[in-house]
Every structure is written in C-alpha cells, then in structure tokens.
Short mmCIF file of C-alpha atoms in Angstrom, two decimals:
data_model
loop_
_atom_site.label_atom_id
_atom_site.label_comp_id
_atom_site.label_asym_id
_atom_site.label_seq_id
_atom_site.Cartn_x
_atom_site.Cartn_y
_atom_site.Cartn_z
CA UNK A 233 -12.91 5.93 58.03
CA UNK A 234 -10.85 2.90 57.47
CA UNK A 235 -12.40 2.36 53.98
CA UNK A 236 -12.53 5.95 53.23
CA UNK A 237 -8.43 5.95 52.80
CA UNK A 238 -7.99 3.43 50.04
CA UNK A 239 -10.37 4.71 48.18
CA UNK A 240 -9.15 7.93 48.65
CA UNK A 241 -5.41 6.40 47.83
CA UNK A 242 -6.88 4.86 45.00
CA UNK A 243 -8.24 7.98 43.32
CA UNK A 244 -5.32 9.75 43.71
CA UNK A 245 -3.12 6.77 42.40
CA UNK A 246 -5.57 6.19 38.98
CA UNK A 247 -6.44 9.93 38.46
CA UNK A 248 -3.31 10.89 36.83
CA UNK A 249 -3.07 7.50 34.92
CA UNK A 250 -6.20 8.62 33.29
CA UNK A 251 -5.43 11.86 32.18
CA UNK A 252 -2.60 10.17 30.09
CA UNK A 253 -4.81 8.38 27.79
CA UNK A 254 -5.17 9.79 24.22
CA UNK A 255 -8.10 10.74 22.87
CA UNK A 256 -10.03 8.50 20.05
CA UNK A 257 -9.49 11.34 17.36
CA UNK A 258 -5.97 11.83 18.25
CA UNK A 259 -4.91 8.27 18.80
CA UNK A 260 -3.16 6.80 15.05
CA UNK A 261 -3.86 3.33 16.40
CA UNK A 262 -7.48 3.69 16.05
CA UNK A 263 -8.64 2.97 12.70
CA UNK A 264 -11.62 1.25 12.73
CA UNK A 265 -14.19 2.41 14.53
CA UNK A 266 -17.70 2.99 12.77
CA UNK A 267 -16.15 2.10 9.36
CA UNK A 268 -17.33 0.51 7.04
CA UNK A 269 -16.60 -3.16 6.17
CA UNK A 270 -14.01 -3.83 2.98
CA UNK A 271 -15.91 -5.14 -0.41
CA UNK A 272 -14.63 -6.57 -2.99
CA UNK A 273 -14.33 -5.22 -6.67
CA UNK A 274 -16.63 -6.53 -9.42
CA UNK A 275 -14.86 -7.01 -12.89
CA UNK A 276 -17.83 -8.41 -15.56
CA UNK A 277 -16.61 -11.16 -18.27
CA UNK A 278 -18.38 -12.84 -20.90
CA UNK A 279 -18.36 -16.26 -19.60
CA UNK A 280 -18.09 -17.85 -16.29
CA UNK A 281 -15.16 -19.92 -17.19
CA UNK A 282 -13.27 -16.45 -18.47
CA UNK A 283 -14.13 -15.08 -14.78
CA UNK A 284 -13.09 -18.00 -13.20
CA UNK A 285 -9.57 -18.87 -14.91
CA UNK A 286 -8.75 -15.43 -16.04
CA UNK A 287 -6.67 -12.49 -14.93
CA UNK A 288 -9.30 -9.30 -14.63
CA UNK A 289 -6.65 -7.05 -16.87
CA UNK A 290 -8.20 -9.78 -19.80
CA UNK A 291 -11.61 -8.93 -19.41
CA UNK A 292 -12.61 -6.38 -22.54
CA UNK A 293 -14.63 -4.71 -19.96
CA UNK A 294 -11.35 -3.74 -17.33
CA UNK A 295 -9.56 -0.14 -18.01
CA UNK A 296 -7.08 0.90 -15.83
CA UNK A 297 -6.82 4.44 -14.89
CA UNK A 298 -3.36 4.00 -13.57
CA UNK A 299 -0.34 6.82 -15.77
CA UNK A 300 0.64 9.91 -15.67
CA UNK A 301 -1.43 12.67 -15.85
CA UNK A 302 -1.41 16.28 -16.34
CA UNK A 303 -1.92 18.38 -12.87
CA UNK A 304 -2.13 22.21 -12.09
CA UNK A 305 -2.05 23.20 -8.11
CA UNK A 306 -2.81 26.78 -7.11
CA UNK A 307 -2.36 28.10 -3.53
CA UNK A 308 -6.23 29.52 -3.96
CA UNK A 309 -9.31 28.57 -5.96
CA UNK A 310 -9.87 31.75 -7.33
CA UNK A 311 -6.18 31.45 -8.87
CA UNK A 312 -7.35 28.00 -10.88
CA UNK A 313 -7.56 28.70 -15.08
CA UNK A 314 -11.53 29.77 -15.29
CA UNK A 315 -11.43 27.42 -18.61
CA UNK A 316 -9.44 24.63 -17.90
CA UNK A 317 -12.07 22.37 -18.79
CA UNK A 318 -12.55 23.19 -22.44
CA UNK A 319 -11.10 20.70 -24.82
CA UNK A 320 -8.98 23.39 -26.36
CA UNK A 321 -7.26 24.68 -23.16
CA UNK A 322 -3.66 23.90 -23.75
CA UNK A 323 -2.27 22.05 -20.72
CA UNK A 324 1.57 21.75 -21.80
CA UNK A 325 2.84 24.12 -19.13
CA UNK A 326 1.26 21.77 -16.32
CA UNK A 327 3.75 19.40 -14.52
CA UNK A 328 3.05 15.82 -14.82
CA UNK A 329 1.53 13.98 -12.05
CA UNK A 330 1.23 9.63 -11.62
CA UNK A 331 -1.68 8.04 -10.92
CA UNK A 332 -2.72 7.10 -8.37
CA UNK A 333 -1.13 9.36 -6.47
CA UNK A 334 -1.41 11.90 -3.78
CA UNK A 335 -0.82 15.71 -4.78
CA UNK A 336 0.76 16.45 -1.24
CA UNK A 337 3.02 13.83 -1.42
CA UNK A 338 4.28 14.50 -5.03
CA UNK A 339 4.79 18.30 -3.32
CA UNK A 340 2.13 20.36 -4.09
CA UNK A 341 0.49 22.23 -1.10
CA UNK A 342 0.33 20.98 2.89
CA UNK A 343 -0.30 17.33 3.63
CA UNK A 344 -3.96 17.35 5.29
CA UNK A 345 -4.94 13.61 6.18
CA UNK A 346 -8.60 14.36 6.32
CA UNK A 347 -11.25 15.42 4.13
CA UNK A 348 -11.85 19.06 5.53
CA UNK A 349 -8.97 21.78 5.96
CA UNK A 350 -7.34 22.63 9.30
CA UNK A 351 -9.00 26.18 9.86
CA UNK A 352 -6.37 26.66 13.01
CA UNK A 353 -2.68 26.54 11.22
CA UNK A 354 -1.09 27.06 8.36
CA UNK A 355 1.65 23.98 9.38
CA UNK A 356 -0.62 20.92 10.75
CA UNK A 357 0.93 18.35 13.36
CA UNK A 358 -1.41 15.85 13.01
CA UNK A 359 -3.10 13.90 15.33
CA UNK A 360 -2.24 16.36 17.59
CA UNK A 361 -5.22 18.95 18.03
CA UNK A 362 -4.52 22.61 19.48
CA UNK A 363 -6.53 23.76 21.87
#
C-alpha cells in the first residue's frame, strides 16, 4: 500500500503536465523532422578556373528569374481566363506581381502555409487545428 500512494501521487502530479504538450503538427518549433537534407545549387562554367574565381551571375549559362511579373488571382478556378495561355491573350489589365514572391503576401487570397487547402474555415489560425 505504501508504494501504491506515490505512484498514485505521481500520476496525478504528471498527468496534467502531459496533456499540455503540443502536438508535432501544431508545434512551429518543429521543422525538421523527416525532411530532407539542404543541397547545394549547381551553376556549369566553361572552365574550372571561371568556376572557381568567378561570381555564378558571370557564367553565360546563369539566368535569373528574379522581376516583376504579370499575375491574375481569381477567388475560383472556373473564374480563371479559359485562354490565358495563348501568346495573343492581352495581359495589360493584370496587376504586377515581384518575383519571387508569395501571392498571399502581396494580398491576393488567404495565407495557407501548406500545400493543400484548409477544407474546415474560410479564416485559418494556423498551427492551431479545430477539432
């Protein structure tokens, strides 16, 4: 019996201190588990001594894709322009948008931070997760 009431003390002491931890997919802290390790980028030159003493921007093989370019947000897909692809569509009435960038951020629609909506509101609060 003696041994029976710490433990029992100690259950009741840790139980709620448990219940307080976040969970992994809710915790902001957690970045990096089951991800991938960084890599570098690969930027070709003609010689070894160009790759070795030069800036990559002075390789002829570097392009940036960083600038401003033309952007059109709608609320739904089936509200896009069907032919906005064709070389002739005329794109002056779409705002400009930098590069890189992030369309939520510049103002256009609700800032989602992963790569799938969130079916269960209209107004996210992430990490928290309704249930």
């Amino acid at each position: 019996m003696n041994k029976i009431i710490p433990l029992l003390f100690l259950f009741v002491y840790y139980n709620p201190l448990i219940s307080q931890q976040i969970p992994d997919w809710e915790n902001p802290k957690i970045i990096q588990q089951n991800k991938e390790l960084a890599h570098a980028t690969f930027i070709p030159f003609g010689s070894v001594k160009s790759a070795l003493y030069k800036d990559k921007k002075e390789s002829v093989y570097y392009q940036s894709l960083n600038g401003s370019r033309k952007f059109n947000w709608v609320k739904k897909p089936s509200d896009r322009p069907l032919d906005f692809f064709k070389d002739s569509y005329n794109v002056e009435n779409w705002k400009n948008i930098p590069v890189p960038s992030n369309w939520e951020i510049q103002g256009y629609g609700i800032p989602i931070y992963v790569n799938i909506p969130y079916e269960w509101t209209k107004k996210p609060n992430p990490p928290i997760i309704r249930t």
